Amino acid sequence: MSRTGTTVEIRDLIYLSEEGAPPRRLDVHRPAADRPVGPSVLLWHGIGPDEKDVLAPLAREIASHGLPVLVPDWRSDAPDGGRSHLMASLRYVRDHAVEFGGDGGRVVLAGWSAGAGAAMGLALRPGATEGVRVIAAVGVAGRYDLPARSTGTAPLADLDSTEAGAGAGAGAGAVPVTLVHGAADSVLSSSHSRDFGAALRTKGWPVTSLEPASDHAGVIMTEYDPARGLCVPSTSEHVLRAGRETAAAIVSAARTA
């Protein structure tokens, strides 16, 4: 366990043990000071296998606002595309969030890049969360016309399903959705989030949209390092500013749901 300013980080907790495979692990970022129990945030990384560290800067920023954030490793190259890992991490939050000052019965499901599609897939399928109450969903720099790693179908396609398009999903009982996408994203165009937001609104879904002046990596407080082939923490003020906007959007989603 390590302490950074107003937050505490607990690393490499096992959330899933698989026969014949290394255990799946997650990190917890929580406020250093005790606070009244509030919603928990489950934050999923993108398509790179086991890249929870990429989201550490964003998770710390969210935790500094008083919310516990759980960030699991998951593997997109697993035979099921990572679904079993994603769902196991959701169950872990349900069963263990209280240990970190959170409410396992009120979960904000957020994801970046491929993780965004996974989060939205479950937001549109309230019956697929294995009893976990998802109170809000946040997609960061995502694409929603491809099969979600959590469900196997594209969120845009799910909007036409009975469950998502009718009373169980749309309207008064819908999971509030927030879409964050860097206006300068050259990896996944921000048009993906704009198109998905428009489709959701057509179905009567509550949607908040935000386009920080940033790229695919900057919205999570990182910069892409081509030598290492991954996103690394940044100290650039414009990157930090964009990441703070993303964190604020997730905190707002938790507090207004």
PDB file of C-alpha atoms in Angstrom:
ATOM      1  CA  MET A   1       0.000   0.000   0.000  1.00  0.00           C
ATOM      2  CA  SER A   2       1.279   3.466  -0.853  1.00  0.00           C
ATOM      3  CA  ARG A   3       0.056   6.964  -0.083  1.00  0.00           C
ATOM      4  CA  THR A   4       0.159   9.830  -2.565  1.00  0.00           C
ATOM      5  CA  GLY A   5      -1.111  13.143  -1.218  1.00  0.00           C
ATOM      6  CA  THR A   6      -4.820  12.738  -0.556  1.00  0.00           C
ATOM      7  CA  THR A   7      -5.104   9.183  -1.882  1.00  0.00           C
ATOM      8  CA  VAL A   8      -4.009   5.679  -0.957  1.00  0.00           C
ATOM      9  CA  GLU A   9      -3.091   3.004  -3.507  1.00  0.00           C
ATOM     10  CA  ILE A  10      -3.424  -0.729  -2.852  1.00  0.00           C
ATOM     11  CA  ARG A  11      -1.827  -2.750  -5.626  1.00  0.00           C
ATOM     12  CA  ASP A  12      -2.247  -6.195  -7.110  1.00  0.00           C
ATOM     13  CA  LEU A  13      -5.204  -7.595  -5.201  1.00  0.00           C
ATOM     14  CA  ILE A  14      -6.376 -10.886  -6.694  1.00  0.00           C
ATOM     15  CA  TYR A  15      -9.929 -10.699  -7.995  1.00  0.00           C
ATOM     16  CA  LEU A  16      -9.986 -13.919 -10.030  1.00  0.00           C
ATOM     17  CA  SER A  17      -8.043 -17.174  -9.849  1.00  0.00           C
ATOM     18  CA  GLU A  18      -8.112 -19.282 -12.997  1.00  0.00           C
ATOM     19  CA  GLU A  19      -6.902 -22.864 -13.221  1.00  0.00           C
ATOM     20  CA  GLY A  20      -3.776 -23.045 -15.349  1.00  0.00           C
ATOM     21  CA  ALA A  21      -3.475 -19.260 -15.707  1.00  0.00           C
ATOM     22  CA  PRO A  22      -1.952 -16.469 -13.645  1.00  0.00           C
ATOM     23  CA  PRO A  23      -4.419 -14.845 -11.249  1.00  0.00           C
ATOM     24  CA  ARG A  24      -6.097 -11.664 -12.403  1.00  0.00           C
ATOM     25  CA  ARG A  25      -5.230  -8.626 -10.283  1.00  0.00           C
ATOM     26  CA  LEU A  26      -6.535  -5.134  -9.663  1.00  0.00           C
ATOM     27  CA  ASP A  27      -5.438  -1.917  -7.987  1.00  0.00           C
ATOM     28  CA  VAL A  28      -7.527   0.183  -5.628  1.00  0.00           C
ATOM     29  CA  HIS A  29      -7.182   3.956  -5.424  1.00  0.00           C
ATOM     30  CA  ARG A  30      -9.093   5.411  -2.496  1.00  0.00           C
ATOM     31  CA  PRO A  31      -9.259   8.638  -0.507  1.00  0.00           C
ATOM     32  CA  ALA A  32      -6.729   8.772   2.312  1.00  0.00           C
ATOM     33  CA  ALA A  33      -9.273  10.200   4.747  1.00  0.00           C
ATOM     34  CA  ASP A  34     -12.330   8.277   5.876  1.00  0.00           C
ATOM     35  CA  ARG A  35     -15.517   9.533   4.236  1.00  0.00           C
ATOM     36  CA  PRO A  36     -19.183   8.537   4.269  1.00  0.00           C
ATOM     37  CA  VAL A  37     -19.729   5.474   2.097  1.00  0.00           C
ATOM     38  CA  GLY A  38     -20.556   6.529  -1.450  1.00  0.00           C
ATOM     39  CA  PRO A  39     -20.599   5.023  -4.936  1.00  0.00           C
ATOM     40  CA  SER A  40     -17.680   2.927  -6.159  1.00  0.00           C
ATOM     41  CA  VAL A  41     -16.009   3.371  -9.541  1.00  0.00           C
ATOM     42  CA  LEU A  42     -14.930   0.390 -11.635  1.00  0.00           C
ATOM     43  CA  LEU A  43     -12.522   1.596 -14.327  1.00  0.00           C
ATOM     44  CA  TRP A  44     -11.578  -0.642 -17.285  1.00  0.00           C
ATOM     45  CA  HIS A  45      -8.475  -0.106 -19.431  1.00  0.00           C
ATOM     46  CA  GLY A  46      -8.280  -0.506 -23.195  1.00  0.00           C
ATOM     47  CA  ILE A  47      -7.411  -3.352 -25.526  1.00  0.00           C
ATOM     48  CA  GLY A  48      -3.777  -3.788 -24.422  1.00  0.00           C
ATOM     49  CA  PRO A  49      -3.647  -6.857 -22.152  1.00  0.00           C
ATOM     50  CA  ASP A  50      -3.055  -6.175 -18.447  1.00  0.00           C
ATOM     51  CA  GLU A  51      -2.611  -2.407 -18.658  1.00  0.00           C
ATOM     52  CA  LYS A  52      -4.185  -1.248 -15.413  1.00  0.00           C
ATOM     53  CA  ASP A  53      -1.131   0.911 -14.699  1.00  0.00           C
ATOM     54  CA  VAL A  54      -2.040   3.110 -17.672  1.00  0.00           C
ATOM     55  CA  LEU A  55      -5.124   4.300 -15.792  1.00  0.00           C
ATOM     56  CA  ALA A  56      -3.376   5.039 -12.485  1.00  0.00           C
ATOM     57  CA  PRO A  57      -3.115   8.830 -13.025  1.00  0.00           C
ATOM     58  CA  LEU A  58      -6.821   9.119 -13.835  1.00  0.00           C
ATOM     59  CA  ALA A  59      -7.804   6.803 -10.981  1.00  0.00           C
ATOM     60  CA  ARG A  60      -5.791   8.845  -8.480  1.00  0.00           C
ATOM     61  CA  GLU A  61      -7.460  12.033  -9.665  1.00  0.00           C
ATOM     62  CA  ILE A  62     -10.920  10.512  -9.249  1.00  0.00           C
ATOM     63  CA  ALA A  63     -10.026   9.161  -5.796  1.00  0.00           C
ATOM     64  CA  SER A  64      -8.837  12.612  -4.720  1.00  0.00           C
ATOM     65  CA  HIS A  65     -12.474  13.705  -5.068  1.00  0.00           C
ATOM     66  CA  GLY A  66     -13.603  11.161  -2.502  1.00  0.00           C
ATOM     67  CA  LEU A  67     -14.506   8.045  -4.481  1.00  0.00           C
ATOM     68  CA  PRO A  68     -12.838   4.618  -4.329  1.00  0.00           C
ATOM     69  CA  VAL A  69     -11.694   3.461  -7.764  1.00  0.00           C
ATOM     70  CA  LEU A  70     -10.940  -0.156  -8.652  1.00  0.00           C
ATOM     71  CA  VAL A  71      -8.843  -0.746 -11.772  1.00  0.00           C
ATOM     72  CA  PRO A  72      -8.473  -4.371 -12.894  1.00  0.00           C
ATOM     73  CA  ASP A  73      -6.129  -5.948 -15.383  1.00  0.00           C
ATOM     74  CA  TRP A  74      -7.984  -7.869 -18.075  1.00  0.00           C
ATOM     75  CA  ARG A  75      -6.899  -9.600 -21.242  1.00  0.00           C
ATOM     76  CA  SER A  76      -8.473  -8.835 -24.583  1.00  0.00           C
ATOM     77  CA  ASP A  77      -6.572 -11.807 -26.044  1.00  0.00           C
ATOM     78  CA  ALA A  78      -8.380 -14.313 -23.806  1.00  0.00           C
ATOM     79  CA  PRO A  79     -10.507 -16.883 -25.675  1.00  0.00           C
ATOM     80  CA  ASP A  80     -13.686 -14.997 -24.739  1.00  0.00           C
ATOM     81  CA  GLY A  81     -12.214 -11.592 -25.552  1.00  0.00           C
ATOM     82  CA  GLY A  82     -11.872 -10.737 -21.876  1.00  0.00           C
ATOM     83  CA  ARG A  83     -15.523 -11.050 -20.882  1.00  0.00           C
ATOM     84  CA  SER A  84     -14.927 -13.390 -17.941  1.00  0.00           C
ATOM     85  CA  HIS A  85     -12.290 -11.028 -16.518  1.00  0.00           C
ATOM     86  CA  LEU A  86     -14.513  -7.974 -16.887  1.00  0.00           C
ATOM     87  CA  MET A  87     -17.480  -9.668 -15.259  1.00  0.00           C
ATOM     88  CA  ALA A  88     -15.355 -11.081 -12.436  1.00  0.00           C
ATOM     89  CA  SER A  89     -14.068  -7.585 -11.663  1.00  0.00           C
ATOM     90  CA  LEU A  90     -17.651  -6.325 -11.520  1.00  0.00           C
ATOM     91  CA  ARG A  91     -18.559  -9.036  -9.032  1.00  0.00           C
ATOM     92  CA  TYR A  92     -15.457  -8.186  -6.979  1.00  0.00           C
ATOM     93  CA  VAL A  93     -16.604  -4.593  -6.651  1.00  0.00           C
ATOM     94  CA  ARG A  94     -20.032  -5.782  -5.565  1.00  0.00           C
ATOM     95  CA  ASP A  95     -18.577  -8.052  -2.893  1.00  0.00           C
ATOM     96  CA  HIS A  96     -15.563  -6.047  -1.684  1.00  0.00           C
ATOM     97  CA  ALA A  97     -16.106  -2.327  -2.308  1.00  0.00           C
ATOM     98  CA  VAL A  98     -17.117  -1.766   1.308  1.00  0.00           C
ATOM     99  CA  GLU A  99     -13.584  -2.747   2.374  1.00  0.00           C
ATOM    100  CA  PHE A 100     -12.299   0.333   0.549  1.00  0.00           C
ATOM    101  CA  GLY A 101     -14.955   2.793   1.656  1.00  0.00           C
ATOM    102  CA  GLY A 102     -17.305   2.237  -1.265  1.00  0.00           C
ATOM    103  CA  ASP A 103     -20.790   0.908  -1.842  1.00  0.00           C
ATOM    104  CA  GLY A 104     -20.864  -2.313  -3.842  1.00  0.00           C
ATOM    105  CA  GLY A 105     -24.543  -1.717  -4.477  1.00  0.00           C
ATOM    106  CA  ARG A 106     -23.914   1.559  -6.302  1.00  0.00           C
ATOM    107  CA  VAL A 107     -21.311   1.209  -9.032  1.00  0.00           C
ATOM    108  CA  VAL A 108     -20.207   3.691 -11.669  1.00  0.00           C
ATOM    109  CA  LEU A 109     -18.938   1.648 -14.608  1.00  0.00           C
ATOM    110  CA  ALA A 110     -16.314   3.489 -16.647  1.00  0.00           C
ATOM    111  CA  GLY A 111     -13.875   2.477 -19.348  1.00  0.00           C
ATOM    112  CA  TRP A 112     -11.332   3.885 -21.781  1.00  0.00           C
ATOM    113  CA  SER A 113     -11.032   2.887 -25.446  1.00  0.00           C
ATOM    114  CA  ALA A 114     -12.081  -0.799 -25.661  1.00  0.00           C
ATOM    115  CA  GLY A 115     -13.046  -0.534 -22.002  1.00  0.00           C
ATOM    116  CA  ALA A 116     -15.521   2.195 -22.957  1.00  0.00           C
ATOM    117  CA  GLY A 117     -17.347  -0.140 -25.309  1.00  0.00           C
ATOM    118  CA  ALA A 118     -17.413  -2.797 -22.587  1.00  0.00           C
ATOM    119  CA  ALA A 119     -18.932  -0.345 -20.120  1.00  0.00           C
ATOM    120  CA  MET A 120     -21.594   0.794 -22.565  1.00  0.00           C
ATOM    121  CA  GLY A 121     -22.444  -2.772 -23.496  1.00  0.00           C
ATOM    122  CA  LEU A 122     -23.515  -3.452 -19.923  1.00  0.00           C
ATOM    123  CA  ALA A 123     -25.206  -0.061 -19.527  1.00  0.00           C
ATOM    124  CA  LEU A 124     -27.577  -1.077 -22.315  1.00  0.00           C
ATOM    125  CA  ARG A 125     -28.205  -4.480 -20.766  1.00  0.00           C
ATOM    126  CA  PRO A 126     -29.348  -3.951 -17.176  1.00  0.00           C
ATOM    127  CA  GLY A 127     -30.144  -7.650 -16.891  1.00  0.00           C
ATOM    128  CA  ALA A 128     -26.568  -8.691 -17.708  1.00  0.00           C
ATOM    129  CA  THR A 129     -24.781  -7.185 -14.701  1.00  0.00           C
ATOM    130  CA  GLU A 130     -25.250 -10.248 -12.466  1.00  0.00           C
ATOM    131  CA  GLY A 131     -27.168  -8.356  -9.833  1.00  0.00           C
ATOM    132  CA  VAL A 132     -24.793  -5.389  -9.685  1.00  0.00           C
ATOM    133  CA  ARG A 133     -26.592  -2.048  -9.703  1.00  0.00           C
ATOM    134  CA  VAL A 134     -24.812   0.167 -12.227  1.00  0.00           C
ATOM    135  CA  ILE A 135     -25.946   3.705 -11.398  1.00  0.00           C
ATOM    136  CA  ALA A 136     -24.037   5.434 -14.220  1.00  0.00           C
ATOM    137  CA  ALA A 137     -21.780   4.532 -17.132  1.00  0.00           C
ATOM    138  CA  VAL A 138     -18.927   6.593 -18.553  1.00  0.00           C
ATOM    139  CA  GLY A 139     -17.294   5.895 -21.903  1.00  0.00           C
ATOM    140  CA  VAL A 140     -13.917   7.565 -22.500  1.00  0.00           C
ATOM    141  CA  ALA A 141     -12.556   7.660 -26.064  1.00  0.00           C
ATOM    142  CA  GLY A 142     -14.590   4.674 -27.145  1.00  0.00           C
ATOM    143  CA  ARG A 143     -16.034   3.140 -30.287  1.00  0.00           C
ATOM    144  CA  TYR A 144     -19.549   1.762 -30.098  1.00  0.00           C
ATOM    145  CA  ASP A 145     -20.190   0.137 -33.468  1.00  0.00           C
ATOM    146  CA  LEU A 146     -17.963  -2.858 -32.671  1.00  0.00           C
ATOM    147  CA  PRO A 147     -18.811  -5.823 -30.425  1.00  0.00           C
ATOM    148  CA  ALA A 148     -18.349  -4.909 -26.766  1.00  0.00           C
ATOM    149  CA  ARG A 149     -15.917  -7.112 -24.872  1.00  0.00           C
ATOM    150  CA  SER A 150     -18.500  -7.480 -22.104  1.00  0.00           C
ATOM    151  CA  THR A 151     -21.426  -8.661 -24.230  1.00  0.00           C
ATOM    152  CA  GLY A 152     -20.211  -9.713 -27.665  1.00  0.00           C
ATOM    153  CA  THR A 153     -22.555  -7.317 -29.475  1.00  0.00           C
ATOM    154  CA  ALA A 154     -22.136  -3.690 -30.493  1.00  0.00           C
ATOM    155  CA  PRO A 155     -23.769  -1.123 -28.200  1.00  0.00           C
ATOM    156  CA  LEU A 156     -25.260   0.638 -31.223  1.00  0.00           C
ATOM    157  CA  ALA A 157     -26.871  -2.619 -32.305  1.00  0.00           C
ATOM    158  CA  ASP A 158     -28.144  -3.234 -28.770  1.00  0.00           C
ATOM    159  CA  LEU A 159     -30.073   0.023 -28.901  1.00  0.00           C
ATOM    160  CA  ASP A 160     -32.524  -1.717 -31.215  1.00  0.00           C
ATOM    161  CA  SER A 161     -33.021  -4.667 -28.875  1.00  0.00           C
ATOM    162  CA  THR A 162     -36.153  -5.113 -26.784  1.00  0.00           C
ATOM    163  CA  GLU A 163     -34.320  -4.738 -23.480  1.00  0.00           C
ATOM    164  CA  ALA A 164     -32.309  -1.644 -24.308  1.00  0.00           C
ATOM    165  CA  GLY A 165     -34.752   0.112 -26.605  1.00  0.00           C
ATOM    166  CA  ALA A 166     -37.889  -0.368 -24.561  1.00  0.00           C
ATOM    167  CA  GLY A 167     -38.944   0.237 -20.975  1.00  0.00           C
ATOM    168  CA  ALA A 168     -36.152  -1.739 -19.265  1.00  0.00           C
ATOM    169  CA  GLY A 169     -33.484   0.557 -20.658  1.00  0.00           C
ATOM    170  CA  ALA A 170     -34.653   3.798 -22.208  1.00  0.00           C
ATOM    171  CA  GLY A 171     -36.566   6.538 -20.495  1.00  0.00           C
ATOM    172  CA  ALA A 172     -36.930   7.067 -16.772  1.00  0.00           C
ATOM    173  CA  GLY A 173     -35.211   3.810 -15.782  1.00  0.00           C
ATOM    174  CA  ALA A 174     -32.163   4.193 -18.026  1.00  0.00           C
ATOM    175  CA  VAL A 175     -28.605   4.144 -16.723  1.00  0.00           C
ATOM    176  CA  PRO A 176     -27.285   7.716 -17.200  1.00  0.00           C
ATOM    177  CA  VAL A 177     -24.488   7.792 -19.773  1.00  0.00           C
ATOM    178  CA  THR A 178     -21.527  10.175 -20.007  1.00  0.00           C
ATOM    179  CA  LEU A 179     -19.360  10.193 -23.124  1.00  0.00           C
ATOM    180  CA  VAL A 180     -15.898  11.799 -23.019  1.00  0.00           C
ATOM    181  CA  HIS A 181     -13.791  11.962 -26.164  1.00  0.00           C
ATOM    182  CA  GLY A 182     -10.767  14.058 -27.043  1.00  0.00           C
ATOM    183  CA  ALA A 183     -11.507  16.451 -29.889  1.00  0.00           C
ATOM    184  CA  ALA A 184      -8.027  15.760 -31.346  1.00  0.00           C
ATOM    185  CA  ASP A 185      -8.204  11.953 -31.062  1.00  0.00           C
ATOM    186  CA  SER A 186      -6.513  10.453 -34.148  1.00  0.00           C
ATOM    187  CA  VAL A 187      -6.784   6.848 -32.920  1.00  0.00           C
ATOM    188  CA  LEU A 188     -10.567   6.770 -32.578  1.00  0.00           C
ATOM    189  CA  SER A 189     -12.372   9.771 -33.997  1.00  0.00           C
ATOM    190  CA  SER A 190     -14.599  11.689 -31.601  1.00  0.00           C
ATOM    191  CA  SER A 191     -17.352  11.173 -34.189  1.00  0.00           C
ATOM    192  CA  HIS A 192     -17.828   7.698 -32.680  1.00  0.00           C
ATOM    193  CA  SER A 193     -18.939   9.221 -29.387  1.00  0.00           C
ATOM    194  CA  ARG A 194     -21.016  11.902 -31.101  1.00  0.00           C
ATOM    195  CA  ASP A 195     -22.838   9.308 -33.202  1.00  0.00           C
ATOM    196  CA  PHE A 196     -23.446   7.054 -30.205  1.00  0.00           C
ATOM    197  CA  GLY A 197     -24.685   9.956 -28.106  1.00  0.00           C
ATOM    198  CA  ALA A 198     -27.096  10.993 -30.846  1.00  0.00           C
ATOM    199  CA  ALA A 199     -28.419   7.438 -31.139  1.00  0.00           C
ATOM    200  CA  LEU A 200     -28.931   7.222 -27.372  1.00  0.00           C
ATOM    201  CA  ARG A 201     -30.792  10.530 -27.278  1.00  0.00           C
ATOM    202  CA  THR A 202     -33.059   9.350 -30.069  1.00  0.00           C
ATOM    203  CA  LYS A 203     -34.056   6.473 -27.788  1.00  0.00           C
ATOM    204  CA  GLY A 204     -34.701   8.823 -24.864  1.00  0.00           C
ATOM    205  CA  TRP A 205     -31.490   8.020 -23.009  1.00  0.00           C
ATOM    206  CA  PRO A 206     -29.995  10.566 -20.555  1.00  0.00           C
ATOM    207  CA  VAL A 207     -26.624  11.504 -22.074  1.00  0.00           C
ATOM    208  CA  THR A 208     -23.897  13.975 -21.160  1.00  0.00           C
ATOM    209  CA  SER A 209     -21.158  14.607 -23.729  1.00  0.00           C
ATOM    210  CA  LEU A 210     -17.748  16.211 -23.308  1.00  0.00           C
ATOM    211  CA  GLU A 211     -14.918  16.799 -25.817  1.00  0.00           C
ATOM    212  CA  PRO A 212     -11.728  17.984 -24.101  1.00  0.00           C
ATOM    213  CA  ALA A 213      -9.049  19.587 -26.271  1.00  0.00           C
ATOM    214  CA  SER A 214      -6.943  16.430 -26.197  1.00  0.00           C
ATOM    215  CA  ASP A 215      -6.064  13.202 -27.980  1.00  0.00           C
ATOM    216  CA  HIS A 216      -6.685   9.521 -27.254  1.00  0.00           C
ATOM    217  CA  ALA A 217      -4.065   9.316 -24.503  1.00  0.00           C
ATOM    218  CA  GLY A 218      -4.468  12.787 -23.033  1.00  0.00           C
ATOM    219  CA  VAL A 219      -8.004  12.225 -21.788  1.00  0.00           C
ATOM    220  CA  ILE A 220      -6.559   9.800 -19.218  1.00  0.00           C
ATOM    221  CA  MET A 221      -3.609  12.033 -18.230  1.00  0.00           C
ATOM    222  CA  THR A 222      -1.077  10.137 -20.341  1.00  0.00           C
ATOM    223  CA  GLU A 223       1.020  10.439 -23.495  1.00  0.00           C
ATOM    224  CA  TYR A 224       1.737   7.639 -25.934  1.00  0.00           C
ATOM    225  CA  ASP A 225       5.346   6.426 -25.824  1.00  0.00           C
ATOM    226  CA  PRO A 226       6.129   4.710 -29.162  1.00  0.00           C
ATOM    227  CA  ALA A 227       9.350   3.213 -27.802  1.00  0.00           C
ATOM    228  CA  ARG A 228       7.416   1.342 -25.093  1.00  0.00           C
ATOM    229  CA  GLY A 229       4.267   0.875 -27.127  1.00  0.00           C
ATOM    230  CA  LEU A 230       1.973   2.157 -24.385  1.00  0.00           C
ATOM    231  CA  CYS A 231       0.640   5.257 -22.703  1.00  0.00           C
ATOM    232  CA  VAL A 232       2.692   6.702 -19.853  1.00  0.00           C
ATOM    233  CA  PRO A 233       1.919   9.392 -17.244  1.00  0.00           C
ATOM    234  CA  SER A 234       2.353  12.942 -18.467  1.00  0.00           C
ATOM    235  CA  THR A 235       3.387  16.136 -16.718  1.00  0.00           C
ATOM    236  CA  SER A 236       2.233  18.441 -19.526  1.00  0.00           C
ATOM    237  CA  GLU A 237      -0.305  20.910 -18.220  1.00  0.00           C
ATOM    238  CA  HIS A 238      -2.651  20.594 -21.213  1.00  0.00           C
ATOM    239  CA  VAL A 239      -2.695  16.800 -20.760  1.00  0.00           C
ATOM    240  CA  LEU A 240      -3.323  17.059 -17.030  1.00  0.00           C
ATOM    241  CA  ARG A 241      -6.097  19.558 -17.678  1.00  0.00           C
ATOM    242  CA  ALA A 242      -7.831  17.169 -20.088  1.00  0.00           C
ATOM    243  CA  GLY A 243      -7.496  14.299 -17.634  1.00  0.00           C
ATOM    244  CA  ARG A 244      -8.984  16.413 -14.868  1.00  0.00           C
ATOM    245  CA  GLU A 245     -11.984  17.080 -17.111  1.00  0.00           C
ATOM    246  CA  THR A 246     -12.434  13.335 -17.561  1.00  0.00           C
ATOM    247  CA  ALA A 247     -12.121  12.707 -13.826  1.00  0.00           C
ATOM    248  CA  ALA A 248     -14.603  15.478 -13.059  1.00  0.00           C
ATOM    249  CA  ALA A 249     -17.076  13.940 -15.502  1.00  0.00           C
ATOM    250  CA  ILE A 250     -16.816  10.561 -13.744  1.00  0.00           C
ATOM    251  CA  VAL A 251     -17.192  12.158 -10.304  1.00  0.00           C
ATOM    252  CA  SER A 252     -20.201  14.131 -11.516  1.00  0.00           C
ATOM    253  CA  ALA A 253     -21.783  10.985 -12.941  1.00  0.00           C
ATOM    254  CA  ALA A 254     -21.380   9.280  -9.553  1.00  0.00           C
ATOM    255  CA  ARG A 255     -22.831  12.155  -7.569  1.00  0.00           C
ATOM    256  CA  THR A 256     -25.809  12.913  -9.760  1.00  0.00           C
ATOM    257  CA  ALA A 257     -26.946   9.380 -10.527  1.00  0.00           C
TER     258      ALA A 257
END
